[in-house]
Coordinates of C-alpha atoms in Angstrom, one line a residue:
X1 CA -209.4 45.0 -125.3
X2 CA -211.0 42.0 -123.6
X3 CA -208.2 42.0 -121.0
X4 CA -208.8 45.7 -120.2
X5 CA -212.5 45.2 -119.7
X6 CA -211.9 42.3 -117.3
X7 CA -209.4 44.4 -115.4
X8 CA -211.9 47.2 -115.1
X9 CA -214.5 44.7 -113.8
X10 CA -212.0 43.5 -111.2
X11 CA -211.2 47.1 -110.1
X12 CA -214.9 47.9 -109.9
X13 CA -215.6 44.9 -107.6
X14 CA -212.7 45.9 -105.3
X15 CA -213.9 49.6 -105.3
X16 CA -217.5 48.4 -104.5
X17 CA -216.1 46.2 -101.6
X18 CA -214.3 49.2 -100.2
X19 CA -217.5 51.3 -100.3
X20 CA -219.4 48.5 -98.5
X21 CA -216.7 48.2 -95.9
X22 CA -216.8 52.0 -95.3
X23 CA -220.6 52.0 -95.1
X24 CA -220.6 49.1 -92.7
X25 CA -218.3 51.0 -90.4
X26 CA -220.4 54.1 -90.4
X27 CA -223.6 52.1 -89.8
X28 CA -222.1 50.3 -86.9
X29 CA -220.9 53.6 -85.4
X30 CA -224.5 54.8 -85.5
X31 CA -225.6 51.6 -83.8
X32 CA -227.7 50.4 -86.7
X33 CA -226.6 46.9 -86.1
X34 CA -229.2 45.2 -88.3
X35 CA -228.3 47.4 -91.3
X36 CA -224.6 46.8 -90.6
X37 CA -225.2 43.1 -90.7
X38 CA -226.9 43.5 -94.1
X39 CA -223.9 45.4 -95.3
X40 CA -221.5 42.6 -94.1
X41 CA -223.6 40.0 -95.8
X42 CA -223.4 42.1 -99.0
X43 CA -219.6 42.3 -98.5
X44 CA -219.4 38.5 -98.2
X45 CA -221.4 38.1 -101.4
X46 CA -219.1 40.5 -103.2
X47 CA -216.0 38.7 -101.9
X48 CA -217.3 35.3 -103.0
X49 CA -218.3 36.6 -106.4
X50 CA -214.9 38.3 -106.8
X51 CA -213.2 35.0 -105.9
X52 CA -215.3 33.2 -108.6
X53 CA -214.5 35.9 -111.1
X54 CA -210.7 35.6 -110.4
X55 CA -211.0 31.8 -110.5
X56 CA -212.8 31.9 -113.8
X57 CA -210.1 34.2 -115.1
X58 CA -207.1 32.2 -114.0
X59 CA -208.3 28.6 -113.7
X60 CA -208.1 27.9 -117.5
X61 CA -204.7 29.3 -117.8
X62 CA -203.6 27.3 -114.8
X63 CA -204.9 24.1 -116.4
X64 CA -203.0 24.9 -119.6
X65 CA -199.8 25.7 -117.8
X66 CA -200.1 22.6 -115.6
X67 CA -200.6 20.4 -118.7
X68 CA -197.5 21.9 -120.3
X69 CA -195.5 21.6 -117.1
X70 CA -196.3 17.9 -116.8
X71 CA -195.9 17.4 -120.6
X72 CA -199.5 16.1 -120.8
X73 CA -200.8 16.9 -124.2
X74 CA -203.8 14.7 -124.2
X75 CA -206.3 17.5 -123.6
X76 CA -207.8 19.5 -126.4
X77 CA -208.2 23.2 -125.5
X78 CA -210.4 25.2 -127.9
X79 CA -210.1 29.0 -128.4
X80 CA -213.6 29.8 -127.4
X81 CA -213.0 33.0 -125.4
X82 CA -212.0 36.6 -126.1
X83 CA -209.5 36.6 -123.3
X84 CA -206.2 37.3 -125.0
X85 CA -204.1 35.7 -122.2
X86 CA -206.1 32.5 -122.5
X87 CA -205.9 32.6 -126.3
X88 CA -202.1 33.0 -126.2
X89 CA -201.8 30.2 -123.6
X90 CA -203.9 27.8 -125.8
X91 CA -201.8 28.7 -128.9
X92 CA -198.6 28.0 -126.9
X93 CA -200.0 24.7 -125.7
X94 CA -201.0 23.7 -129.3
X95 CA -197.5 24.6 -130.6
X96 CA -195.8 22.5 -127.9
X97 CA -198.2 19.6 -128.5
X98 CA -197.4 19.7 -132.2
X99 CA -193.6 19.7 -131.4
X100 CA -194.1 16.8 -129.0
X101 CA -196.0 14.9 -131.7
X102 CA -193.2 15.5 -134.2
X103 CA -190.6 14.5 -131.5
X104 CA -192.4 11.2 -130.9
X105 CA -192.6 10.5 -134.6
X106 CA -188.9 11.2 -135.0
X107 CA -188.1 9.0 -132.0
X108 CA -190.2 6.2 -133.4
X109 CA -188.3 6.5 -136.7
X110 CA -184.9 6.6 -135.0
X111 CA -185.8 3.5 -132.9
X112 CA -186.9 1.7 -136.1
X113 CA -183.6 2.6 -137.8
X114 CA -181.5 1.6 -134.7
X115 CA -183.5 -1.6 -134.2
X116 CA -182.9 -2.5 -137.8
X117 CA -179.1 -2.6 -137.4
X118 CA -177.3 -5.9 -137.7
X119 CA -175.1 -4.8 -134.8
X120 CA -175.8 -4.4 -131.1
X121 CA -176.2 -0.8 -129.9
X122 CA -176.5 0.5 -126.3
X123 CA -176.7 4.2 -125.2
X124 CA -175.9 5.0 -121.6
X125 CA -176.4 8.1 -119.6
X126 CA -173.4 8.4 -117.3
X127 CA -174.4 11.6 -115.5
X128 CA -175.8 12.2 -113.1
X129 CA -175.2 9.0 -111.3
X130 CA -176.2 6.2 -111.3
X131 CA -175.6 5.1 -114.9
X132 CA -178.8 4.4 -116.8
X133 CA -179.5 2.5 -120.0
X134 CA -181.3 5.0 -122.3
X135 CA -181.5 2.7 -125.3
X136 CA -180.8 -1.0 -126.1
X137 CA -181.6 -2.1 -129.7
X138 CA -183.4 -5.3 -130.4
X139 CA -180.4 -7.0 -132.0
X140 CA -178.4 -6.7 -128.8
X141 CA -181.3 -7.7 -126.6
X142 CA -182.3 -10.7 -128.6
X143 CA -178.8 -11.9 -129.4
X144 CA -177.8 -12.1 -125.7
X145 CA -181.3 -13.0 -124.5
X146 CA -181.6 -10.0 -122.2
X147 CA -184.7 -8.5 -120.6
X148 CA -185.5 -4.8 -120.8
X149 CA -182.9 -3.2 -118.5
X150 CA -182.8 0.4 -117.3
X151 CA -180.2 0.1 -114.5
X152 CA -176.7 -0.4 -115.9
X153 CA -175.5 -2.2 -112.8
X154 CA -178.0 -5.1 -113.6
X155 CA -175.9 -5.9 -116.7
X156 CA -173.3 -7.5 -114.4
X157 CA -175.8 -10.3 -113.8
X158 CA -176.1 -11.2 -117.5
X159 CA -172.9 -10.2 -119.3
X160 CA -170.2 -10.1 -116.6
X161 CA -167.2 -9.7 -118.9
X162 CA -168.9 -7.0 -120.9
X163 CA -169.9 -5.1 -117.8
X164 CA -166.4 -5.5 -116.2
X165 CA -164.5 -4.3 -119.3
X166 CA -166.4 -1.0 -119.5
X167 CA -166.2 -0.4 -115.8
X168 CA -162.5 -1.2 -115.9
X169 CA -161.9 1.2 -118.8
X170 CA -164.0 3.8 -116.9
X171 CA -166.3 4.3 -119.9
X172 CA -163.5 5.7 -122.0
X173 CA -163.4 5.7 -125.8
X174 CA -161.8 2.5 -127.3
X175 CA -162.1 -0.3 -129.8
X176 CA -161.2 -3.8 -128.8
X177 CA -162.2 -7.5 -129.2
X178 CA -163.9 -9.3 -126.4
X179 CA -164.9 -13.0 -125.9
X180 CA -168.5 -13.3 -124.5
X181 CA -170.4 -16.5 -123.7
X182 CA -173.7 -16.3 -125.5
X183 CA -176.8 -17.8 -123.9
X184 CA -174.7 -20.3 -121.8
X185 CA -173.2 -21.7 -125.0
X186 CA -169.8 -21.3 -126.6
X187 CA -167.8 -18.2 -126.3
X188 CA -167.8 -15.9 -129.3
X189 CA -165.6 -13.0 -130.2
X190 CA -167.1 -9.6 -130.6
X191 CA -165.8 -6.2 -131.6
X192 CA -166.6 -3.4 -129.2
X193 CA -166.4 0.3 -130.2
X194 CA -167.4 3.1 -127.9
X195 CA -167.7 6.9 -127.9
X196 CA -168.6 9.7 -125.4
X197 CA -170.8 12.7 -126.0
X198 CA -171.5 15.8 -123.9
X199 CA -175.0 17.3 -124.3
X200 CA -176.0 20.2 -122.0
X201 CA -173.8 19.0 -119.1
X202 CA -174.9 15.4 -119.3
X203 CA -172.5 12.6 -120.5
X204 CA -173.8 10.0 -123.0
X205 CA -171.9 6.8 -123.8
X206 CA -172.5 4.8 -127.0
X207 CA -171.5 1.2 -127.3
X208 CA -171.5 -0.6 -130.7
X209 CA -171.1 -4.4 -130.5
X210 CA -170.6 -6.6 -133.6
X211 CA -170.0 -10.3 -133.9
X212 CA -166.7 -10.9 -135.6
X213 CA -168.1 -14.1 -137.2
X214 CA -170.8 -12.0 -138.9
X215 CA -168.2 -9.5 -140.1
X216 CA -166.0 -12.2 -141.5
X217 CA -169.0 -13.9 -143.2
X218 CA -170.0 -10.6 -144.7
X219 CA -166.5 -9.9 -146.0
X220 CA -166.1 -13.5 -147.3
X221 CA -169.4 -13.1 -149.3
X222 CA -168.2 -9.7 -150.6
X223 CA -164.9 -11.2 -151.6
X224 CA -166.5 -14.2 -153.4
X225 CA -168.8 -11.9 -155.3
X226 CA -165.8 -9.8 -156.4
X227 CA -163.8 -13.0 -157.3
X228 CA -166.7 -14.2 -159.5
X229 CA -166.8 -10.8 -161.2
X230 CA -163.1 -11.1 -162.0
X231 CA -163.4 -14.7 -163.2
X232 CA -166.5 -13.9 -165.3
X233 CA -164.7 -10.9 -166.9
X234 CA -161.6 -13.0 -167.7
X235 CA -163.6 -15.9 -169.2
X236 CA -165.8 -13.6 -171.3
X237 CA -162.8 -11.7 -172.6
X238 CA -161.5 -15.0 -174.0
X239 CA -164.7 -16.8 -174.9
X240 CA -166.2 -13.9 -176.9
X241 CA -163.5 -13.7 -179.5
X242 CA -163.2 -17.5 -179.6
X243 CA -167.0 -17.8 -180.3
X244 CA -166.8 -15.1 -183.0
X245 CA -163.8 -16.7 -184.7
X246 CA -165.4 -20.1 -184.6
X247 CA -168.5 -18.7 -186.3
X248 CA -166.4 -17.1 -189.0
X249 CA -164.5 -20.3 -189.6
X250 CA -167.8 -22.2 -189.8
X251 CA -169.0 -19.8 -192.5
X252 CA -165.8 -20.3 -194.5
X253 CA -166.0 -24.1 -194.3
X254 CA -169.5 -24.0 -195.8
X255 CA -168.3 -22.1 -198.9
X256 CA -168.0 -24.1 -202.1
X257 CA -164.5 -22.7 -202.9
X258 CA -161.8 -21.1 -200.8
X259 CA -159.5 -18.4 -202.0
X260 CA -156.1 -17.3 -200.5
X261 CA -157.8 -14.6 -198.3
X262 CA -160.1 -17.3 -196.8
X263 CA -157.1 -19.4 -195.9
X264 CA -155.4 -16.5 -194.3
X265 CA -158.6 -15.8 -192.3
X266 CA -158.6 -19.4 -191.2
X267 CA -155.0 -19.3 -190.1
X268 CA -155.5 -16.1 -188.2
X269 CA -158.6 -17.4 -186.5
X270 CA -156.9 -20.7 -185.5
X271 CA -153.8 -18.7 -184.2
X272 CA -156.1 -16.4 -182.1
X273 CA -158.1 -19.3 -180.7
X274 CA -154.9 -21.0 -179.7
X275 CA -153.6 -17.9 -178.0
X276 CA -156.9 -17.3 -176.1
X277 CA -157.0 -21.0 -175.2
X278 CA -153.5 -20.8 -173.8
X279 CA -154.5 -17.7 -171.8
X280 CA -157.5 -19.5 -170.3
X281 CA -155.3 -22.5 -169.5
X282 CA -152.8 -20.2 -167.7
X283 CA -155.6 -18.5 -165.9
X284 CA -157.0 -21.8 -164.7
X285 CA -153.5 -23.0 -163.7
X286 CA -153.1 -19.8 -161.6
X287 CA -156.4 -20.5 -159.9
X288 CA -155.4 -24.1 -159.2
X289 CA -152.2 -22.8 -157.5
X290 CA -154.4 -20.7 -155.2
X291 CA -156.9 -23.5 -154.4
X292 CA -154.4 -26.3 -154.1
X293 CA -151.8 -24.8 -151.7
X294 CA -149.9 -27.6 -150.0
X295 CA -150.0 -27.9 -146.2
X296 CA -147.0 -26.0 -144.8
X297 CA -144.1 -28.2 -143.5
X298 CA -143.2 -26.2 -140.4
X299 CA -139.8 -26.0 -138.8
X300 CA -138.2 -23.4 -136.5
X301 CA -136.5 -20.7 -138.6
X302 CA -134.5 -17.7 -137.6
X303 CA -136.6 -15.0 -139.2
X304 CA -133.7 -12.5 -139.6
X305 CA -131.5 -15.0 -141.5
X306 CA -134.4 -15.8 -143.8
X307 CA -134.9 -12.2 -144.6
X308 CA -131.2 -11.4 -145.2
X309 CA -130.7 -14.5 -147.4
X310 CA -133.7 -13.8 -149.5
X311 CA -132.8 -10.1 -150.0
X312 CA -129.2 -10.8 -150.8
X313 CA -130.5 -12.3 -154.1
X314 CA -132.0 -8.9 -155.0
X315 CA -129.0 -6.7 -154.1
X316 CA -128.1 -6.2 -157.7
X317 CA -131.6 -5.2 -158.6
X318 CA -131.7 -2.8 -155.7
X319 CA -128.5 -1.2 -156.7
X320 CA -129.5 -1.0 -160.4
X321 CA -132.8 0.8 -159.6
X322 CA -131.1 2.9 -156.8
X323 CA -133.5 1.6 -154.1
X324 CA -132.4 2.2 -150.5
X325 CA -133.1 -0.9 -148.5
X326 CA -133.1 -0.8 -144.7
X327 CA -134.0 -3.1 -141.9
X328 CA -134.9 -2.9 -138.2
X329 CA -134.9 -6.6 -137.0
X330 CA -135.4 -8.3 -133.7
X331 CA -132.6 -10.9 -133.4
X332 CA -134.6 -13.2 -131.2
X333 CA -137.5 -14.3 -133.5
X334 CA -137.7 -18.0 -134.2
X335 CA -141.2 -18.7 -135.7
X336 CA -142.4 -22.1 -137.0
X337 CA -142.4 -21.6 -140.8
X338 CA -142.5 -23.5 -144.1
X339 CA -139.3 -21.8 -145.4
X340 CA -140.0 -22.2 -149.1
X341 CA -143.6 -20.8 -148.8
X342 CA -142.6 -17.9 -146.6
X343 CA -139.8 -17.0 -149.0
X344 CA -142.5 -16.8 -151.7
X345 CA -144.4 -14.3 -149.6
X346 CA -141.4 -12.1 -149.2
X347 CA -140.7 -12.3 -152.9
X348 CA -144.2 -11.3 -153.7
X349 CA -144.1 -8.3 -151.3
X350 CA -140.7 -7.3 -152.6
X351 CA -141.9 -7.5 -156.3
X352 CA -144.9 -5.4 -155.5
X353 CA -142.7 -2.7 -153.9
X354 CA -140.3 -2.7 -156.8
X355 CA -143.2 -2.0 -159.2
X356 CA -144.6 0.6 -156.8
X357 CA -141.3 2.5 -156.7
X358 CA -140.8 2.6 -160.4
X359 CA -142.5 6.0 -160.6
X360 CA -141.3 7.4 -157.3
X361 CA -138.5 10.0 -156.8
X362 CA -137.8 8.7 -153.3
X363 CA -137.1 4.9 -153.5
X364 CA -137.0 3.2 -150.1
X365 CA -137.9 -0.2 -148.8
X366 CA -137.9 -0.9 -145.1
X367 CA -138.5 -4.1 -143.2
X368 CA -139.2 -4.1 -139.5
X369 CA -139.7 -7.2 -137.3
X370 CA -140.7 -7.3 -133.6
X371 CA -142.6 -9.3 -131.0
X372 CA -145.7 -8.2 -129.2
X373 CA -147.0 -10.5 -126.6
X374 CA -147.6 -13.9 -128.3
X375 CA -147.4 -12.6 -131.9
X376 CA -144.5 -11.9 -134.3
X377 CA -144.9 -8.9 -136.6
X378 CA -143.1 -8.3 -139.9
X379 CA -143.8 -4.9 -141.5
X380 CA -142.9 -4.5 -145.2
X381 CA -142.9 -0.7 -146.1
X382 CA -142.1 1.2 -149.3
X383 CA -142.2 4.9 -150.3
X384 CA -144.3 4.3 -153.5
X385 CA -147.6 6.1 -154.2
X386 CA -150.2 5.1 -151.6
X387 CA -152.8 2.6 -152.7
X388 CA -156.1 4.3 -153.5
X389 CA -158.6 3.9 -150.7
X390 CA -161.2 2.8 -153.2
X391 CA -159.2 -0.4 -154.1
X392 CA -157.7 -1.3 -150.8
X393 CA -160.5 -3.8 -150.1
X394 CA -159.7 -5.5 -153.5
X395 CA -155.9 -5.9 -153.4
X396 CA -156.1 -9.4 -151.9
X397 CA -158.7 -10.7 -154.3
X398 CA -157.5 -13.4 -156.7
X399 CA -156.7 -12.0 -160.2
X400 CA -157.3 -8.4 -159.3
X401 CA -154.4 -6.2 -160.5
X402 CA -153.8 -2.7 -161.6
X403 CA -150.7 -3.6 -163.7
X404 CA -151.1 -4.5 -167.4
X405 CA -148.5 -7.3 -167.0
X406 CA -149.7 -8.5 -163.6
X407 CA -151.4 -11.8 -162.9
X408 CA -153.2 -10.7 -159.8
X409 CA -152.3 -13.7 -157.7
X410 CA -149.2 -12.5 -155.7
X411 CA -151.0 -10.9 -152.8
X412 CA -153.8 -13.5 -152.8
X413 CA -151.2 -16.4 -152.7
X414 CA -149.3 -14.6 -150.0
X415 CA -152.4 -14.1 -147.9
X416 CA -153.3 -17.8 -148.3
X417 CA -149.8 -18.9 -147.3
X418 CA -149.8 -16.7 -144.2
X419 CA -153.3 -17.9 -143.2
X420 CA -152.2 -21.5 -143.7
X421 CA -149.5 -20.7 -141.0
X422 CA -152.4 -19.6 -138.8
X423 CA -151.5 -15.9 -139.2
X424 CA -152.8 -13.0 -141.2
X425 CA -151.7 -10.4 -143.7
X426 CA -153.1 -6.9 -144.0
X427 CA -152.4 -3.5 -145.5
X428 CA -152.2 -0.2 -143.7
X429 CA -150.7 3.3 -144.2
X430 CA -147.9 3.9 -141.7
X431 CA -145.8 7.1 -141.5
X432 CA -147.3 8.0 -144.9
X433 CA -145.9 4.8 -146.4
X434 CA -147.4 1.7 -147.9
X435 CA -147.1 -1.0 -145.2
X436 CA -148.0 -4.7 -145.6
X437 CA -148.0 -6.4 -142.1
X438 CA -147.5 -10.1 -141.6
X439 CA -148.6 -11.4 -138.2
X440 CA -147.5 -14.9 -137.0
X441 CA -148.0 -16.8 -133.8
X442 CA -144.9 -17.0 -131.6
X443 CA -144.9 -20.8 -130.9

């Protein structure tokens, strides 16, 4: 209604100006110049007043639209007019301001979360060129002592290897290790993981950087906590009955008279205490074997001969349990090994596979050896049920076992032996098979 009234007012002003123009023409034609000049002055007043009227009508809307266009939401426009167009413009402005406020709050929250990570994070905007740094979290900035950077090319002045690797890989998706000199000190190894994302035609590139020393420290802490849980559980399982039986025997000893049942209780208690004590002794002895592993006596060994000789001892067992044993061996592998210790590793892996295959319809063991650059790989695969993903992180922990008759030191001892050879042992799923991988240096 308000808009219609203002429209009518504008039409009326235009109509009045047309009348004044016509009247001026007629007056001048009659040579009434003075009257004509008065009409022209009236026309000028009408034109100026109409301009002010139009300006009043559109200037507020223009201010609102200009604020929205420049994303300036500092002004506070009040709905103090009946003009419907102005009211709608103010409502739209307030809605956008509220969304902007929520967006800033969310961005602040996301920044706090990303800055709280114990890993370095960088987000780049690859398109359009040049590449810009949209976000660099505090961990990355402080760890490498970097100033606030927006231009990606400036990174070459601070972390040359890091910059060169990403440029060389053309900002592709990959995961790799990289040695970086930190603050002009020693070089440290970092794990780099990258990903690309397309959003509305723009390409964004995320880089996650993590110190391998921090990861190892975290894993070691987690491993020690799990080891202590296992040790505590084992000790409590033995100490609890020993304590209860000792109390029972103490009560019997304080009796004035003993009958035959009391003697039987004493004998049973002593026998149980001896059994639990022997169990604890064996437990401690297994732990001693893990912690007192002798230094390997290295000599050059043909790896294939070592594998064939060791497996020949198990041929009868393989035939008896109908296990198909195959190999794919590189004939030119001569690592430096402690033969006795490495045979123990193969025996432990072989024993684990035998147990894993006990419930399998398809019974296959496969060993594959090969060289890759300066490393020698030995893959020990079996067709047994895959290890549950929930316990994969625990299989190398001392005394952790899923078998009732297992001691839980086979894989732990094997891992310690391989690490003493400056190599490493890990588990993976390959071709839907369990696969334990031994990695050795080719020296």
